[in-house]
Amino acid sequence: MSNKEMVDIYILGKKYTVPASLTIMDSMEYAGYQLKRGCGCRAGFCGACATIYRIKGEKELKVSLACQTKVEDGMYLTQIPFFPGDKKIYDINKLEANADTMAQLYPEIYSCIGCNSCTKGCPQDLNVMQYIAYAQRGELEKCAEESFNCVMCGICASRCPAGITHYQVGILARRLNGKYIAPPTEHLHKRVAEIQEGKHDASLKELMSKNTDELKELYNSRDIEK
Amino acid sequence: MYTAQIRELIKKVEATRSARLGSDFPRMTPEQREEVLKEYHPDYKEKGFRKLRIGVNQGDKVPLELADVLEVKSRLGNIELDLNKVHYDVDVLIIGGGGAGASAALEAHQKGANVLIATKLRFGDANTMMAQGGIQAADKPEDSPAQHYLDVMGGGHYSNKKELVQALVKDAPDVIKWLNDLGMMFDKEEDGTMVTTHGGGTSRKRMHAAADYTGAEIMRVLRDEVLNREIPVVEFSPAVELILDSDGKAAGAVLYNVETEEYLIAKAKTVIIATGGAGRLHYQGFPTSNHYGATADGLVMGYRAGAELIFADTIQYHPTGAAFPPQIFGSLVTEKVRSLGATPINSEGEQFVFHLETRDVEASAIIRECLGNNKGIETPTGVKCVWLDTPLIEMMHGEGTIEKRLPAMYTMYKKVGIDMRKDPILIYPTLHYQNGGLLIDEHGQTKIENLYVAGEAAGGIHGRNRLMGNSLLDILVYGRRAGTHAGQKSKDVEVKELKLDHVNAYHQSMEENGIQTDETSPMILPHYTHGRE
């Protein structure tokens, strides 16, 4: 340990000296925590570990995912393991992919004051305010694309003076886009119908009747699509 | 950020890159594949395993770390519980809130059942969320379910349960349609054709994706739908033991609220274990790409109740875990990076294996290159690894491909100061998946009546090795099948008196076989110290 560069961090105000190479999440464990809340995939996909911090001597509050951010000397931190965002209940089969749907379910998006706090806070570097603007205008495909990398950590909503739950607006747009706006897939529907009609039963049955050697022969000589 | 020393080593990769571009590296012959597996795959390391001394699989070998959680006492050993004080009384209890649990919940609910999901962390905190590369389905004209079947059986070394494979490949196109109808955003051409690629061991391009957020996109959509249907989900409340009734049929579980440390009784007519894998047991000291909660809880509870394990001795090491820098050590580098053309390269700048062998073969070849041929690269923290030459991707498919098709990977590396578009990345196999699990039939049923298993906790589908893209598929195929069957069946079940007799019997069997320990399981959460003294 002795040759490692160490830094001082303050977890909920309490000082710990930890190796500088660690992420915030690892540093909490190094300090002795067994994490229950605020820890999920540990790889930046699940949004469980939203963290708010300030570096000693600086004014700005920063937000990040604990599993994706290295500790810094003088880091005062706390986690936001849960955010009471507002999710609307809906039947996706009964919606239309347009601005009216957005206005009905999430009317608060029109209260956006353009402060851009959501975008500044996003650990995925998404242009959150922009995708909310797309939602306002009913440009749902753009909203879906712009919000696609969202991990739904809730940091954006935690900073919004207008009470918008951005990540719920994003997923609504993505589902509407995937279901109604994206072009239908003909080959998929065709294959599903074929299977329902039993058209693939015989070929599967034949393969299932093969012994291992016969199957090996078929496998090793199968043609492989370029 | 690469050190100056590593930068120097990159030059050897750059020197050979243009000559390698477009040249086909030969695939291994069946004999060569067998040889590298035997000599270098961790499954063949006898020291990593031991034989179980108790239970249904007595005499079968399993990883040491799994045996360590199977051959210990229940957490409920010394606790007085009143099983008549029921906190949740439902038709279908689903243990686990990942892709398998969520899809099971939707189908059981569709059958009119009263469903409860109990999960250890948050709903959606699961390996599903982290799956990047894609999901297989034979839905294109040049492909067929039979072709898919052949690939699955060959990949699994012909050990798979046939009827489970048949159900997997036959349901696959419908799973894609189901997801599409729920509003999942698949990568499509302008005319609606699915954008599909190869995975290791596939003979057709049938890997469907949503960029490299495929699993995350599936999980987000399923979770949203479960919430829309107002199916109750109780978070931070893992099951710690199954409850059987006086007829020995599954009848619920004891849940543990990890925050208040209370035990709660959930009574149910049918129970579905959907607890996922075991990467956090760190078999043979490997780092893992798995979720924090992947501690084999379902295997432990199911085994104690008498469900049978199959292929528990076969573990999937994903060929490409991140080896550098330390902050992302063990994290997954999706197979899609190789699907798009990146190849493994040794310290001399030479390719040493075809880039899309099946995962077990590819991982073994990388281990051989480092440990056998001594042509690995050593990182500043002493980790042996090889290059994955990612700049090839944009040379083949054009600038912008990485940001468009691999945004999660690009972001992960950008955050640690590495531009994978321009520089290769360092990788080494990481503990990724349990190929086996609790044995099921094609409806997800175990031999314990009213007990179902779906997702990574289930075994038999993939035999001794799973192909990329068949796990996202199997969690949904078997999640839906188990949910449908358990939902339907719950209508005819009458639960008798709730009992934990199987736990007492297990303890007694431990005693009779001379196993003395005060340790308990399931583990629930790992305990990391990061080298703290």
XYZ file of N, CA and C in Angstrom, chain B residues 70 84 159 316 357 374 449 455 479-480:
30
model
N -22.881 -23.826 -1.402
C -23.895 -24.885 -1.383
C -23.802 -25.729 -0.116
N -46.817 -18.828 9.483
C -48.239 -18.505 9.311
C -48.493 -17.011 9.229
N -23.962 -31.201 -25.984
C -24.385 -31.680 -24.666
C -25.732 -31.089 -24.267
N -18.547 -19.786 -18.356
C -18.109 -19.055 -19.539
C -17.222 -17.876 -19.148
N -14.078 -17.297 -33.023
C -14.263 -18.661 -32.547
C -15.345 -18.609 -31.457
N 3.824 -16.906 -24.029
C 4.503 -15.742 -23.462
C 4.548 -14.552 -24.414
N -42.424 -29.775 -7.724
C -43.664 -29.272 -8.312
C -43.894 -27.801 -7.943
N -33.945 -17.960 -17.018
C -32.782 -17.078 -17.132
C -31.490 -17.798 -16.792
N -38.280 -17.009 -19.698
C -39.041 -16.143 -18.801
C -40.510 -16.174 -19.207
N -40.752 -16.035 -20.507
C -42.133 -16.029 -21.001
C -42.784 -17.394 -20.820
